[in-house]
Coordinates of C-alpha atoms in Angstrom, one line a residue:
X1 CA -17.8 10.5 -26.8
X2 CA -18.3 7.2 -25.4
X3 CA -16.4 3.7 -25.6
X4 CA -17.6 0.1 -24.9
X5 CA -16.0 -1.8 -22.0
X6 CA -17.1 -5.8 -21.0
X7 CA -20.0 -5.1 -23.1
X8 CA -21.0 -1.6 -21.2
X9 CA -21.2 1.3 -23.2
X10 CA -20.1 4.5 -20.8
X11 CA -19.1 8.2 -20.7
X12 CA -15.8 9.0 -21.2
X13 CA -15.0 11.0 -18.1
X14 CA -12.1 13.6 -17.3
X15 CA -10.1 11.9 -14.7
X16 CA -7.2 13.4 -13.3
X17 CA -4.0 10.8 -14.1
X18 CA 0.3 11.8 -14.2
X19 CA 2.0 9.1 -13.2
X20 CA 4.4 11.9 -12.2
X21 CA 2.2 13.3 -9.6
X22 CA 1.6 10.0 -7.4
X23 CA 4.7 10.5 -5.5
X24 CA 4.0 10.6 -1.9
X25 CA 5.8 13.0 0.7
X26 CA 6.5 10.2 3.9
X27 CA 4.1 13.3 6.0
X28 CA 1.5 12.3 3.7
X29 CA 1.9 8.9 4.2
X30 CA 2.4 9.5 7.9
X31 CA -0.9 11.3 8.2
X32 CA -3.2 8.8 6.2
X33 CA -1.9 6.1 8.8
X34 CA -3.1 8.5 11.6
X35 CA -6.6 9.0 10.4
X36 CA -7.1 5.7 10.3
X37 CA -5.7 5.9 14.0
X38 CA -8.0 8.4 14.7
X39 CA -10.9 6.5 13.2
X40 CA -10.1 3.5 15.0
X41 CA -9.5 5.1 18.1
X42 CA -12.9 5.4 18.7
X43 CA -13.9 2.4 17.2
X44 CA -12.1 0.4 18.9
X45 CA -12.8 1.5 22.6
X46 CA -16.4 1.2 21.7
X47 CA -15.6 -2.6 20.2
X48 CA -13.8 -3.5 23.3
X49 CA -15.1 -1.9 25.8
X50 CA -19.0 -0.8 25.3
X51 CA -20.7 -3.6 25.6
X52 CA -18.7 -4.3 29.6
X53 CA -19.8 -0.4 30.0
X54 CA -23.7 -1.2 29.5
X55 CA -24.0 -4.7 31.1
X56 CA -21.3 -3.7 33.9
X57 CA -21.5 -0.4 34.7
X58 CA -24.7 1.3 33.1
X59 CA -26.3 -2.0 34.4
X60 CA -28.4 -2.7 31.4
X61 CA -29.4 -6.1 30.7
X62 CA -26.7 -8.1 27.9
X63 CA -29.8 -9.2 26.2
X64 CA -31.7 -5.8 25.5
X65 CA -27.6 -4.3 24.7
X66 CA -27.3 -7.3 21.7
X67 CA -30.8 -5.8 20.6
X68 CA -29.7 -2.4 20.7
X69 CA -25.8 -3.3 19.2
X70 CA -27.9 -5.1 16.1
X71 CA -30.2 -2.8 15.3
X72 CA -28.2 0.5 15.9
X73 CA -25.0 -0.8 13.7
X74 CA -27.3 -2.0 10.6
X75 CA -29.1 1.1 10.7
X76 CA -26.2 3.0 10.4
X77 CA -24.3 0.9 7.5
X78 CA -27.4 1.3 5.8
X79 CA -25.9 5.3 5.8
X80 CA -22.6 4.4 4.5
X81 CA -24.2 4.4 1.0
X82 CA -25.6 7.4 1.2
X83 CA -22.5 8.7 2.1
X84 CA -20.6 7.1 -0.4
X85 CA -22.9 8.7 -3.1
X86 CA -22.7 12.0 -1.2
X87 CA -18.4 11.6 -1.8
X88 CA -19.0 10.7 -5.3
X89 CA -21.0 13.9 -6.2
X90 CA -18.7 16.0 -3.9
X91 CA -17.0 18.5 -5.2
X92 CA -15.9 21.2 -3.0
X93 CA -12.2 23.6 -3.1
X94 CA -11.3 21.4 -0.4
X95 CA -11.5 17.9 -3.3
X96 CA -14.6 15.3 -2.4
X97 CA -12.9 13.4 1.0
X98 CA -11.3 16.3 2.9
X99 CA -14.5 18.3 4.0
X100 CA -16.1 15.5 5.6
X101 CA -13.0 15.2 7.9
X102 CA -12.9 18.9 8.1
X103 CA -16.7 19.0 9.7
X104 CA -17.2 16.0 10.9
X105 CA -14.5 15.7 13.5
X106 CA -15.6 18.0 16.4
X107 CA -19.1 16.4 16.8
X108 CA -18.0 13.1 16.4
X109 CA -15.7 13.9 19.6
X110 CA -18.5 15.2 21.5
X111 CA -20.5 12.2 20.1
X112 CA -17.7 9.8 21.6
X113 CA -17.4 11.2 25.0
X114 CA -21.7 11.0 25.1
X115 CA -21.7 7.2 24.3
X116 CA -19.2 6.4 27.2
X117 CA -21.7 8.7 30.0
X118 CA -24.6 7.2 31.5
X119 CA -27.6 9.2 33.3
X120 CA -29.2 8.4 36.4
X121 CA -32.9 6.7 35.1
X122 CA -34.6 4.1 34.8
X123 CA -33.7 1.3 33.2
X124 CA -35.6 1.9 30.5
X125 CA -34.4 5.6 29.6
X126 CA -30.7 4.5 30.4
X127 CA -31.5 2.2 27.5
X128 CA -33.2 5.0 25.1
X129 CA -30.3 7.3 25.5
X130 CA -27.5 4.5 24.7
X131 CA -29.8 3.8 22.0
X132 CA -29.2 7.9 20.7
X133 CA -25.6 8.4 21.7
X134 CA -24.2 5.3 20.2
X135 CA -26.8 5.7 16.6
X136 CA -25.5 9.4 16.3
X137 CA -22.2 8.3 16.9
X138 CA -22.2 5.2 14.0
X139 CA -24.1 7.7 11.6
X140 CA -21.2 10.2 12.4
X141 CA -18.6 7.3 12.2
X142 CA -19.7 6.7 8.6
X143 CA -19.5 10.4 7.3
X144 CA -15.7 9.8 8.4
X145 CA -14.7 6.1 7.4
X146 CA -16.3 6.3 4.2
X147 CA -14.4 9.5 2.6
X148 CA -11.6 8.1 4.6
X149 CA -11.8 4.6 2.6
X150 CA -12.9 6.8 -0.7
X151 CA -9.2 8.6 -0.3
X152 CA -6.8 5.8 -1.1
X153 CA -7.3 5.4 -4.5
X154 CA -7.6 9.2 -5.0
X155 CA -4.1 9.7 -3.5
X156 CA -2.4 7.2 -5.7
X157 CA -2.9 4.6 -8.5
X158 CA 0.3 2.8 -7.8
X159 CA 0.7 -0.6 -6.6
X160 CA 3.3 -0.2 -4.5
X161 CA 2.5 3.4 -2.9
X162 CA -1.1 1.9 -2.2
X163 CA 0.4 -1.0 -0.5
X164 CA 2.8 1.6 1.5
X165 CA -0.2 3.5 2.6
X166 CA -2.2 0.4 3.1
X167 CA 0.7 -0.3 5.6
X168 CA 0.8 3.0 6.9
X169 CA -3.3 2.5 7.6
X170 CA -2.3 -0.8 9.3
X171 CA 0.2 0.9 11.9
X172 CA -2.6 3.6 12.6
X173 CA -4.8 1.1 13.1
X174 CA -2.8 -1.1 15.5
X175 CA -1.6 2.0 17.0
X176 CA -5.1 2.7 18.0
X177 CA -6.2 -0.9 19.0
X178 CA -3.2 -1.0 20.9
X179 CA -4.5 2.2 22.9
X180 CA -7.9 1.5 23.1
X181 CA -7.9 -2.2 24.6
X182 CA -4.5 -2.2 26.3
X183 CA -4.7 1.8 28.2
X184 CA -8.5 2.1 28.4
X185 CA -8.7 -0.1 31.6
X186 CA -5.8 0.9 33.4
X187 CA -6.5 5.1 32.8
X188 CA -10.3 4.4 34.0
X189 CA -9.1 3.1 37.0
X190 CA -6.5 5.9 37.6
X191 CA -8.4 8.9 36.0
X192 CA -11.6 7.5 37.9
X193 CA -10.3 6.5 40.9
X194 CA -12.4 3.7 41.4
X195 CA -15.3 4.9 39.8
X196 CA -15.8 3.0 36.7
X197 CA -18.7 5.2 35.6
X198 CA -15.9 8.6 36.1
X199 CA -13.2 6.8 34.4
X200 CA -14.9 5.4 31.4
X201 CA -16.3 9.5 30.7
X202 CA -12.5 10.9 31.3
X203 CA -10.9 8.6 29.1
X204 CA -13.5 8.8 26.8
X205 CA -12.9 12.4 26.3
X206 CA -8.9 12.1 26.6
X207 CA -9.5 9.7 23.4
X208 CA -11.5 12.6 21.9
X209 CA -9.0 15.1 21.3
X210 CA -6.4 12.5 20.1
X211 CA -8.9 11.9 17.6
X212 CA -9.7 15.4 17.1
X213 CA -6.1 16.5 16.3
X214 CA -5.5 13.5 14.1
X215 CA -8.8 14.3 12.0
X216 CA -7.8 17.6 11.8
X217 CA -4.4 16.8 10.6
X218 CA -5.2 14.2 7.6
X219 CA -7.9 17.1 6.1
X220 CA -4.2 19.9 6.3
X221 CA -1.9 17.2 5.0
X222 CA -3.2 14.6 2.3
X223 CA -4.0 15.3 -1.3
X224 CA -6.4 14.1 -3.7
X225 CA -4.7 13.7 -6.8
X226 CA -7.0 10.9 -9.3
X227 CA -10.7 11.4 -9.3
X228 CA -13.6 12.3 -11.6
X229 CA -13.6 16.1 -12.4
X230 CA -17.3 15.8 -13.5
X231 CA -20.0 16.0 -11.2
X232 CA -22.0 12.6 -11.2
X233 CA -25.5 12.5 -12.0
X234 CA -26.4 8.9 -12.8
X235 CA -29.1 7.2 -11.4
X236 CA -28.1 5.4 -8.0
X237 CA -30.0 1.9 -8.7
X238 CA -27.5 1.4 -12.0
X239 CA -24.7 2.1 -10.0
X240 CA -24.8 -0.4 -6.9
X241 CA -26.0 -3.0 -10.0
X242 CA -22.6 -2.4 -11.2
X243 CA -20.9 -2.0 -7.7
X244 CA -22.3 -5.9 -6.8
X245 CA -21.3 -7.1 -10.2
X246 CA -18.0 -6.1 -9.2
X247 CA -16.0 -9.3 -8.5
X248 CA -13.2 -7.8 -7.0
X249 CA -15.3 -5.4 -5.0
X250 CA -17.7 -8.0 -3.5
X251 CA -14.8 -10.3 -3.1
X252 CA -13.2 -7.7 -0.5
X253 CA -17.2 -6.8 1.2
X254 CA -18.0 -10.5 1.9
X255 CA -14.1 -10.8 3.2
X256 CA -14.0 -7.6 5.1
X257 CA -17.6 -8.3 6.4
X258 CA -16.4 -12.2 8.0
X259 CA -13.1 -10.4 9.3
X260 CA -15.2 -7.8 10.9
X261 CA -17.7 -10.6 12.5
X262 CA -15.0 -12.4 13.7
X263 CA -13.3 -9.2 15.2
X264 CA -17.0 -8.4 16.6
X265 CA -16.9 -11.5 18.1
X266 CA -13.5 -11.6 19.6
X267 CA -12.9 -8.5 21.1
X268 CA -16.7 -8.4 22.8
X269 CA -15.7 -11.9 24.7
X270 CA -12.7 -11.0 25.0
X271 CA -12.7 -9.3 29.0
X272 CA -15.4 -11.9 30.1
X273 CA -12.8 -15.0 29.0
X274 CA -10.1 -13.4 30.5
X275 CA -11.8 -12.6 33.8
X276 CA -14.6 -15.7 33.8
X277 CA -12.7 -18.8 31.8
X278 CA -8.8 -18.1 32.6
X279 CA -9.1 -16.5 35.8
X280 CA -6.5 -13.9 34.6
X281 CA -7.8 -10.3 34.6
X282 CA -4.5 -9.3 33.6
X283 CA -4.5 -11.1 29.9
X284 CA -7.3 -8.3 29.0
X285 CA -4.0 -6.0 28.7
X286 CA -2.5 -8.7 26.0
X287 CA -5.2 -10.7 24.5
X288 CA -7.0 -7.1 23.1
X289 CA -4.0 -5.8 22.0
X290 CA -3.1 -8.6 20.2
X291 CA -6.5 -8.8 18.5
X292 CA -5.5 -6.4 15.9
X293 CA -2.6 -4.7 17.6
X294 CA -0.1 -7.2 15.4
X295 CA -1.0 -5.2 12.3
X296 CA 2.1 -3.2 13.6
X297 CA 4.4 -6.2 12.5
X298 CA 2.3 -7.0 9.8
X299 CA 2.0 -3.8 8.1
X300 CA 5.7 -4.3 7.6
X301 CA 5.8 -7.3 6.6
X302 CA 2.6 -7.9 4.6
X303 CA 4.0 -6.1 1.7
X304 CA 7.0 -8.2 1.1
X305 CA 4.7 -11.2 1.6
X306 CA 2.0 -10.3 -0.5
X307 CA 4.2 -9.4 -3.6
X308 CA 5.8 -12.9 -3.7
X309 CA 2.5 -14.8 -3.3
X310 CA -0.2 -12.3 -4.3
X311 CA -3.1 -11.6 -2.2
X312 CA -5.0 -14.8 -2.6
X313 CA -2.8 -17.4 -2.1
X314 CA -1.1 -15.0 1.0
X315 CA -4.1 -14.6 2.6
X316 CA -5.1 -18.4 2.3
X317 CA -2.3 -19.7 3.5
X318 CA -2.1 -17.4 6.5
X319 CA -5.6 -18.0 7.6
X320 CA -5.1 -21.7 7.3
X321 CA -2.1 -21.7 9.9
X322 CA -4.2 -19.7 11.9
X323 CA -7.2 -22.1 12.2
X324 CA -4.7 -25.0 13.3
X325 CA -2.8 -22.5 16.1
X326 CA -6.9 -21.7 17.3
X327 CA -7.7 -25.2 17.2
X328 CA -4.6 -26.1 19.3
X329 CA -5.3 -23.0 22.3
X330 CA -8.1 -24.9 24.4
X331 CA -5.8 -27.3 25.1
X332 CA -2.9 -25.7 26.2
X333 CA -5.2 -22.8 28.7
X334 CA -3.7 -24.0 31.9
X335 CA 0.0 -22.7 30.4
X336 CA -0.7 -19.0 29.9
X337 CA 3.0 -18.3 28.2
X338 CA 2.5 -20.9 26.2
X339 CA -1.3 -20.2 25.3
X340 CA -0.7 -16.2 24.5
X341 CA 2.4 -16.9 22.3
X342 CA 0.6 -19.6 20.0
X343 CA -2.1 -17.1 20.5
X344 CA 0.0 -13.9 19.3
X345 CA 1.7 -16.0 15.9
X346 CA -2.6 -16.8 15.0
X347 CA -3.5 -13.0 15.1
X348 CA -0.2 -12.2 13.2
X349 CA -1.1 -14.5 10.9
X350 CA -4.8 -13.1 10.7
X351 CA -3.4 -9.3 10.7
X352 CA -1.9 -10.0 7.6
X353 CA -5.1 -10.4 5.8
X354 CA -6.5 -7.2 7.9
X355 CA -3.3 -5.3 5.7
X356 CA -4.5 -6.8 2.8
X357 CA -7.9 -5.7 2.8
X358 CA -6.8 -2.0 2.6
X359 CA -5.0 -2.5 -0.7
X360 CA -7.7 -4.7 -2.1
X361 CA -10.9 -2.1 -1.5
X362 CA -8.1 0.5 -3.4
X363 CA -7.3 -2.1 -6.3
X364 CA -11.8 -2.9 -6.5
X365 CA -11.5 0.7 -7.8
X366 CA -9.3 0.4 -10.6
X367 CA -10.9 -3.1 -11.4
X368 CA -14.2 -1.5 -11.6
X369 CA -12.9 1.7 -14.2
X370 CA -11.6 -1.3 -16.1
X371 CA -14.9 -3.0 -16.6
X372 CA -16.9 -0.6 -15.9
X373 CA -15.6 3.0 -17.0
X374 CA -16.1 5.0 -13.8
X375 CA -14.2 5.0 -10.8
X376 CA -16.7 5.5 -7.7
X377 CA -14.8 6.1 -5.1
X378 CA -17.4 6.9 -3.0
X379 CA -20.1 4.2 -3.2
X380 CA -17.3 1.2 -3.5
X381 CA -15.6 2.6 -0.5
X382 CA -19.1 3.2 1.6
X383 CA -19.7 -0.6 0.7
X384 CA -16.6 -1.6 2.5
X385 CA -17.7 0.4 4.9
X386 CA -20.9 -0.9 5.3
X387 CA -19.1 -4.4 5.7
X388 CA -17.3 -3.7 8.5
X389 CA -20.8 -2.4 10.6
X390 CA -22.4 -5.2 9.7
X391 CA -19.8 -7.5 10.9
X392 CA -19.5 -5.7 14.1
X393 CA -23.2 -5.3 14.5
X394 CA -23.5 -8.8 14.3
X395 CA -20.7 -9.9 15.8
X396 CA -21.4 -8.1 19.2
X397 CA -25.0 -8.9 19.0
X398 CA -24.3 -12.5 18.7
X399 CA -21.9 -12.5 22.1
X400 CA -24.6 -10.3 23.7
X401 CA -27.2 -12.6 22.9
X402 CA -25.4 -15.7 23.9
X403 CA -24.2 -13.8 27.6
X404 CA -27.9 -13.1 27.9
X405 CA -29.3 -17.0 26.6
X406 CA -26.6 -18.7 29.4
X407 CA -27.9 -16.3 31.7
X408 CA -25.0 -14.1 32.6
X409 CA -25.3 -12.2 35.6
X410 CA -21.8 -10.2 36.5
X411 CA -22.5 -10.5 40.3
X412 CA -23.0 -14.8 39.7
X413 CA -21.6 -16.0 37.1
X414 CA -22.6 -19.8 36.5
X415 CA -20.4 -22.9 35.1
X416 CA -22.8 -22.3 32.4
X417 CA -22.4 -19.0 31.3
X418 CA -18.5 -19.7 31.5
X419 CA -18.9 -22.8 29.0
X420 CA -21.1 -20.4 27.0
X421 CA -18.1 -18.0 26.9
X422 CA -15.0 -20.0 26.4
X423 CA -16.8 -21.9 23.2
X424 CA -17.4 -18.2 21.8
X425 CA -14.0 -17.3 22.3
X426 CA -13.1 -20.3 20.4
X427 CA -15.8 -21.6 17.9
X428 CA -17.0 -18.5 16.3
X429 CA -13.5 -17.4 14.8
X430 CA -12.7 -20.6 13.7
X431 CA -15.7 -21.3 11.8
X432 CA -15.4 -17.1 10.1
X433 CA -12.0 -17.9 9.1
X434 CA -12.7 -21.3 7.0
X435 CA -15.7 -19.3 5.5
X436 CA -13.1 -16.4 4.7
X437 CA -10.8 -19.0 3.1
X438 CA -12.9 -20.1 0.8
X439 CA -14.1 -16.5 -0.1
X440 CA -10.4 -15.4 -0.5
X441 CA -10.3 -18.0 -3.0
X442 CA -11.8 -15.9 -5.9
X443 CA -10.1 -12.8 -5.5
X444 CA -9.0 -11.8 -9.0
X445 CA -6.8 -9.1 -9.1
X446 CA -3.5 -10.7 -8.7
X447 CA -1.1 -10.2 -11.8
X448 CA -3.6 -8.1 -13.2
X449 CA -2.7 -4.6 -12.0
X450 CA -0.2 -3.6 -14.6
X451 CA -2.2 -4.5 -17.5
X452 CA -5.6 -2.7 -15.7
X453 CA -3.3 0.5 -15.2
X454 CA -2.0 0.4 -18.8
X455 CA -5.7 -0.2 -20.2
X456 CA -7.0 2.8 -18.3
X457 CA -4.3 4.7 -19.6
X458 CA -4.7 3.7 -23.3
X459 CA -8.7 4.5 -23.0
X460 CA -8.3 8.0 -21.5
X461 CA -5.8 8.7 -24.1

């Protein structure tokens, strides 16, 4: 049997769908916000903290780590769609997300604890096993992010329940920015007792099995409840046509992608600003935090927000109030209570679009069954993926680079190398949030979602 949809005739495919069975236990909920803790557990140490670990401690020049940062991140997002297809074609006892968690966690804790250990070489074999340990670990990182993304819209097709769990993701995820840029410092100076290299290794591994248990706990306590019974077996080229075609879905890469750039770009300058520019070592503790830490507030308050406004005139007008509050910080440096609280409202302000980008990569699937006929989970949610490694990649490569063109040296830093470093604190995120505005600008989904439910509903009926 087959029907036509926006001129594209499909396969009417058995897709499990009870409005009845979308309720959500609060565990449930609970433990999808933890796996994105445990995800960005990880993530976030190595975001914050990896590339001061190479230039600082493994001693490795900044502009050979922007090389290896570029090229290791891009290599791995070029997995994420592999692994996206692999999800869509899954089909295990377990569902099609669970069994990556299930065997993915305990080397990608190993992996973790690897990346943050240097040996004693040369400069050029220090280089070649950073190169390894942090390409295993993205390639690993994918196998975990992508089912992880692909679960959301299997867990529920409600509105409202995918906003609560794209809330619940936004707590996990603050949670776990909080940890990894606020802690990391203080417990590798205590665990390592001076010794950077010690410290970095413990805490790496203390990080590990937190991640561990939380992986281990969102494959025991989540359900997949709406997904394609079927086994796919289309050919791949037709289906990223479609995915790309997808105006919601592309929407949310290109906007995920410039929040992720930004992100890369922030949290990489973040330590040399604080140290170099503002003479304040002790702002690390609050300005990383605060990064993406304020998705704790937002995830509350995001919700309430976005259902007055929608997402695209929400995220606009947020974005906009946080250009003006970044335009105002240079001036006000010299006044650090004054600088970190216009600087804590901007990354509220940003954090809400961070919460909003969970529900929207959900909502791209339902947008694509409605034009489309086929839900793919899998290869949508390993393109969101793939957005936020290329953002990073880039991100971090770009603040590597630009430490390594003003010729930073950790034991001289020049007046040059400062300038170079208090204009990337500044300029790049400006300029990636007007871009984001204007991308923000065609999102189409709003008002929408009742009438794309009900149409699914009719066809599979």
């Amino acid at each position: 049997m087959t029907s036509v949809v926006a001129g594209h005739a499909m396969e009417d495919r058995p897709v499990t769908a009870s409005a009845g069975n979308d309720r959500l236990k609060p565990w449930e909920k609970i433990s999808y916000g933890l796996g994105d803790f445990a995800c960005g557990l990880s993530w976030n140490a190595v975001g914050a903290f990896l590339l001061y670990f190479y230039t600082n401690v493994a001693l490795l020049p900044a502009a050979a780590v922007g090389t290896l940062f570029l090229l290791s991140r891009l290599f791995d997002a070029g997995i994420d769609l592999g692994v996206g297809l692999m999800v869509d074609r899954t089909r295990t006892r377990w569902g099609r997300t669970r069994p990556y968690f299930l065997f993915t966690a305990i080397p990608f804790s190993i992996l973790l604890v690897l990346t943050f250990t240097t040996i004693d070489a040369s400069t050029g074999a220090k280089l070649a096993y950073a190169y390894v340990t942090f390409s295993l670990l993205g390639i690993l990182y994918s196998f975990l992010a992508v089912p992880f993304s692909a679960l959301m819209p299997m867990m529920t097709t409600d509105h409202g329940s995918r906003m609560q769990l794209g809330s619940a993701r936004a707590i996990g995820t603050s949670i776990s920015v909080i940890l990894a840029t606020a802690a990391t410092m203080p417990l590798v100076g205590m665990l390592g007792g001076g010794n950077e290299r010690t410290g970095f290794a413990l805490v790496a591994a203390l990080f590990a099995v937190l991640t561990l248990a939380a992986l281990l706990n969102l494959f025991f306590s989540c359900r997949e409840r709406h997904h394609d019974e079927a086994p796919r077996s289309e050919a791949i080229g037709p289906q990223v046509r479609a995915m790309v075609r997808n105006r919601a879905w592309l929407v949310t890469f290109l906007f995920c992608t410039l929040n992720f750039l930004r992100f890369g770009c922030i949290i990489s300058v973040t330590a040399f600003f604080a140290i170099e520019v503002m003479k304040a070592p002790w702002m690390i503790g609050i300005l990383l935090p605060a990064v993406s830490g304020t998705l704790l507030l937002s995830a509350f308050i995001a919700p309430m927000i976005f259902k007055r406004t929608g997402i695209r005139k929400g995220c606009i007008a947020a974005l906009a109030a946080a250009i003006l509050l970044h335009l105002i910080l240079p001036w006000v440096e010299a006044q650090h209570i004054l600088f970190l609280s216009l600087f804590l409202i901007a990354a509220i302000l940003v954090s809400l679009t961070m919460t909003a980008i969970f529900t929207m990569a959900a909502d791209a699937v339902d947008y694509h069954e409605w034009i489309f006929g086929v839900r793919n989970e899998g290869l949508l949610s390993s393109g969101i993926s793939l957005s936020t490694k290329i953002g990073m990649a880039i991100g971090t490569a770009i603040i590597a680079y630009v430490l390594g063109i003003a010729g930073y040296d950790p034991k001289d830093v020049t007046d040059g190398a400062r300038a170079a470093i208090r204009w990337s604190y500044y300029g790049w995120p400006i300029a990636i949030m007007v871009i984001q505005v204007a991308i923000i600008a065609f999102w189409p989904m709003d008002g929408l979602h009742d009438r794309i439910r009900k149409e699914i509903a009719a066809r599979a009926n």
